[in-house]
Coordinates of C-alpha atoms and ligand atoms in Angstrom, one line a residue:
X114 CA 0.0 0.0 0.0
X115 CA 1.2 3.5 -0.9
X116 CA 2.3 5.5 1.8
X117 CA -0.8 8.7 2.8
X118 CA 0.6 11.9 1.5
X119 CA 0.1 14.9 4.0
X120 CA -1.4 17.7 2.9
X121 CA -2.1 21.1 4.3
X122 CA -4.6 23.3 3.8
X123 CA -3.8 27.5 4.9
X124 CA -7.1 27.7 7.3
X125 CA -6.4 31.7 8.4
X126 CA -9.3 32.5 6.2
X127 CA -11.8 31.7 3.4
X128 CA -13.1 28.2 2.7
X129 CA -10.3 26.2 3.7
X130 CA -12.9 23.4 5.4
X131 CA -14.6 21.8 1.8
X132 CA -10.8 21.4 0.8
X133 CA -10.3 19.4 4.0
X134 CA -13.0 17.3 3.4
X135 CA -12.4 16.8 -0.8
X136 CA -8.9 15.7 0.3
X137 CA -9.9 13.4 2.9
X138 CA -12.5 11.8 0.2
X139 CA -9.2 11.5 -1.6
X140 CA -7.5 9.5 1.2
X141 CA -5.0 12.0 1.9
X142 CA -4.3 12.6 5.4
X143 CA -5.4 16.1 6.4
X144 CA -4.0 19.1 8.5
X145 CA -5.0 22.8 9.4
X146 CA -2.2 25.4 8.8
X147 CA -2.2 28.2 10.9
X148 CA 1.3 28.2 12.1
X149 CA 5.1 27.3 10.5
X150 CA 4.6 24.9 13.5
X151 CA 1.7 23.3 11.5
X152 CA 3.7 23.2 8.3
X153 CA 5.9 20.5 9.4
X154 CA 6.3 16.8 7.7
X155 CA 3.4 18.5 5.1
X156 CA 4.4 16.9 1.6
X157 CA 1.8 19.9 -0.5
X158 CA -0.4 22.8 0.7
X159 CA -3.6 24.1 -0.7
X160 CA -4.2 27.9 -0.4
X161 CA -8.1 28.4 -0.4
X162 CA -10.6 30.4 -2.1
X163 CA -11.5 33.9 0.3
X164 CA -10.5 37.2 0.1
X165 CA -7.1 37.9 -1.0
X166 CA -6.5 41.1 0.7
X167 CA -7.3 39.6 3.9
X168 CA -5.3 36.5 3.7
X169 CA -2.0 38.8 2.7
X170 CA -2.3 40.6 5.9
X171 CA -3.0 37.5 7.9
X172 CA 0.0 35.7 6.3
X173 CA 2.4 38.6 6.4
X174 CA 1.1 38.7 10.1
X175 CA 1.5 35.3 11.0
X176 CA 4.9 35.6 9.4
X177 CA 3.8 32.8 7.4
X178 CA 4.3 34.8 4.1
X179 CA 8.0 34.1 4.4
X180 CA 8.1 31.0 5.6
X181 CA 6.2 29.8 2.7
X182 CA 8.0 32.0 -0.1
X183 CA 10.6 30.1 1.2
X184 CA 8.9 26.8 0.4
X185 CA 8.1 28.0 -2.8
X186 CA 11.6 28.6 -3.8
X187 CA 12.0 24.4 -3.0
X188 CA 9.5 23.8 -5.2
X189 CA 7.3 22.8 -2.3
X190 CA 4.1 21.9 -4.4
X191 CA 0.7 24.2 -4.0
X192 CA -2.4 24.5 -5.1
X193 CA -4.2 27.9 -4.9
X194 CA -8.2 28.2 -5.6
X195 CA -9.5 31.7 -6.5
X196 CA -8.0 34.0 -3.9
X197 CA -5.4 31.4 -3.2
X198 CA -4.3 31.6 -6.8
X199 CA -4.3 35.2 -6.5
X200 CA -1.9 34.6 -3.7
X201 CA 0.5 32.3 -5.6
X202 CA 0.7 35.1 -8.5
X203 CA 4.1 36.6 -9.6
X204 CA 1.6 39.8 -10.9
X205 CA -1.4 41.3 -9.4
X206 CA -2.5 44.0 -11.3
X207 CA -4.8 45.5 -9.1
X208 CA -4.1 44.1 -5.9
X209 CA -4.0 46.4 -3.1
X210 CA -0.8 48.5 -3.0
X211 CA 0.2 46.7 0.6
X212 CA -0.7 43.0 -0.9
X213 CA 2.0 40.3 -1.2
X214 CA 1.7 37.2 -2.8
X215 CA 4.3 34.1 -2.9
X216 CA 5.1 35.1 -6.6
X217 CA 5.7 31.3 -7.5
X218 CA 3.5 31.0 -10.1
X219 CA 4.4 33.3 -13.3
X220 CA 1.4 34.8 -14.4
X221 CA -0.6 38.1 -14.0
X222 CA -4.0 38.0 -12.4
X223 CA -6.9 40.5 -12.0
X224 CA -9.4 40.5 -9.2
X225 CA -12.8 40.2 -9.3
X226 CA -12.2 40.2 -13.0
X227 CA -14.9 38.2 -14.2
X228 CA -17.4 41.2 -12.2
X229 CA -18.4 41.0 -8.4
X230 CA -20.8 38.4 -6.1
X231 CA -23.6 39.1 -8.6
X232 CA -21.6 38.3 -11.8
X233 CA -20.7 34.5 -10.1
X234 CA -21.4 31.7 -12.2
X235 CA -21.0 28.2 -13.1
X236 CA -20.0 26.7 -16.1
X237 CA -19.2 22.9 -17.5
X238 CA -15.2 22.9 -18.9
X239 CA -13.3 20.5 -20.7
X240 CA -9.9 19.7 -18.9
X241 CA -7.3 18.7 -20.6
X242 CA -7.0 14.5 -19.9
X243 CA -10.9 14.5 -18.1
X244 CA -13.4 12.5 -20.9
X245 CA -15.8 14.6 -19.5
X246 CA -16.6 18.0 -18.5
X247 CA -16.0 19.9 -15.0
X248 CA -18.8 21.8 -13.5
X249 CA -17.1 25.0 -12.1
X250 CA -18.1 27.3 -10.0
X251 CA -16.7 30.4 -10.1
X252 CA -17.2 32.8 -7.2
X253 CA -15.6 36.4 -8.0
X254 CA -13.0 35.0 -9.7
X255 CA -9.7 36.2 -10.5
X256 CA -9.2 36.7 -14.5
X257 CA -5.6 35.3 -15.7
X258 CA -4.6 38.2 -18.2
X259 CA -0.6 36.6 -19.0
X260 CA 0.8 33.2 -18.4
X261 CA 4.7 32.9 -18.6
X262 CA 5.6 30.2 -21.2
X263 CA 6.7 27.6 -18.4
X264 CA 2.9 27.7 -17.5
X265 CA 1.2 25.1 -19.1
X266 CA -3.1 25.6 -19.5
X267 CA -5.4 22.8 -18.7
X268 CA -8.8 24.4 -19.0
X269 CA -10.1 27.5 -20.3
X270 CA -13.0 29.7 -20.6
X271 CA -13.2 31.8 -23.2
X272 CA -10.2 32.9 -24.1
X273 CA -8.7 32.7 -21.1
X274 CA -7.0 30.1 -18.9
X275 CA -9.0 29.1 -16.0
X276 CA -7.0 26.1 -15.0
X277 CA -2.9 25.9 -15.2
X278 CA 0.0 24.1 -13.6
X279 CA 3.9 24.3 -13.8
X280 CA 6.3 21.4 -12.7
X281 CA 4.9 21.9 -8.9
X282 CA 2.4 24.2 -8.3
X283 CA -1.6 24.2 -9.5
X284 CA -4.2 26.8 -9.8
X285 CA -7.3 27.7 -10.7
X286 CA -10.0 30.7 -10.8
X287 CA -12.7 28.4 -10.0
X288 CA -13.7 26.7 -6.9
X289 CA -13.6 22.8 -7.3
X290 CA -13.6 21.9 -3.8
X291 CA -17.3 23.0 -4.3
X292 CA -18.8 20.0 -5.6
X293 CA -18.2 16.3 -5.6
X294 CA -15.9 15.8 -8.4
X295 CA -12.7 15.1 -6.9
X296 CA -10.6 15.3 -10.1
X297 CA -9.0 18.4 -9.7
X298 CA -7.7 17.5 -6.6
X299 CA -6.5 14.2 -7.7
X300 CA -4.6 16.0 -10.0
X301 CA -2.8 18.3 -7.1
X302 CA -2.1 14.6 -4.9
X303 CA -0.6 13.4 -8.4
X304 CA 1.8 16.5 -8.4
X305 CA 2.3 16.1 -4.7
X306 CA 3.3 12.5 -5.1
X307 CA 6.1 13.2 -7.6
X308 CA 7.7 15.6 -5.9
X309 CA 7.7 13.8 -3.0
X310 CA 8.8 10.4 -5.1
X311 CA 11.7 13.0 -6.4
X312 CA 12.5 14.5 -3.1
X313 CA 12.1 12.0 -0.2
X314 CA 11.7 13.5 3.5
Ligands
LIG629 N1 -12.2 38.3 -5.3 C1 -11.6 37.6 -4.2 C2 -10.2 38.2 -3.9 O1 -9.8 39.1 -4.5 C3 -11.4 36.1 -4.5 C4 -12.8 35.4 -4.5 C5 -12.8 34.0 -4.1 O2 -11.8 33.4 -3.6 N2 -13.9 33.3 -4.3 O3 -9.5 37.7 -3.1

């Protein structure tokens, strides 16, 4: 039998508790992050949907901004929903001028740029590798204006990516820990479990 991975999921804000629960269904083995304390023996983190403003100043005041820039630089592996892929973004164009994000993943990002709570919606999207579509929900979502060419794109909406990954890190503008369909997280424990293959404790 394969070893559990460990993942955590940041829990200072937004709706870290339905990623709990859509990793558990994926047998991972589950823990809070509130602390560096909490971060230890973790093999991947998941940075939830929220607000993005708020979860900067709780990270920078938590020192956890740091401690997880840091992380990043290893090529610890993350997955950021919504505000937690506005958090993972090299480029916030309109962030607030006091906002920091981990800057690991290399593309520019604009809030609430799909419009505000009344312009939420939900749409089916094809994925690269799924045979059938993924019903996303997307809950004033961050619009992904530039992607750096060692971004790859595994769904889109329109004409813009919705869905991308690099070597380590996953994102998305969408909220898939939402509904049942566990996919997209089986994709993150996928990612997770190479790098930890690659880079044994
Ligand atoms: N608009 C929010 C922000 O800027 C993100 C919304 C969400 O995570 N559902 O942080």
């Amino acid at each position: 039998m394969k070893p559990k991975l460990h993942i955590g999921v940041l829990a200072l804000q937004g709706a870290f508790a339905a990623h709990a629960e859509a990793l558990r269904k994926c047998g991972a083995e589950v823990r809070l992050v509130r602390t560096q304390e909490d971060l230890s023996g973790l093999h991947g983190l998941v940075i939830p949907g929220g607000e993005s403003t708020t979860m900067s100043n709780l990270l920078v005041a938590s020192g956890l901004s740091e401690v997880l820039k840091g992380l990043c630089q290893d090529g610890f592996p993350m997955f950021g929903t919504c505000a937690g892929m506005i958090m993972l973004a090299e480029t916030i164009l309109d962030g607030r001028s006091d906002q920091v994000s981990l800057r690991v993943l290399n593309i520019d990002i604009r809030r609430n740029g799909y419009g505000r709570q009344n312009d939420s919606f939900e749409q089916d999207i094809s994925v690269h590798s799924f045979d059938t579509p993924f019903h996303a929900l997307f809950i004033r979502a961050p619009v992904i204006e530039a992607i750096g060419s060692d971004v790859e794109v595994l769904a889109s909406w329109g004409d813009r990516p919705v869905l991308v990954r690099t070597a380590n890190t996953l994102a998305c503008s969408f909220h898939p820990e939402l509904v049942s369909d566990l996919r997209i997280h089986k994709i993150f424990l996928s990612i997770v479990e190479n790098f930890s293959v690659t880079n044994p404790r």
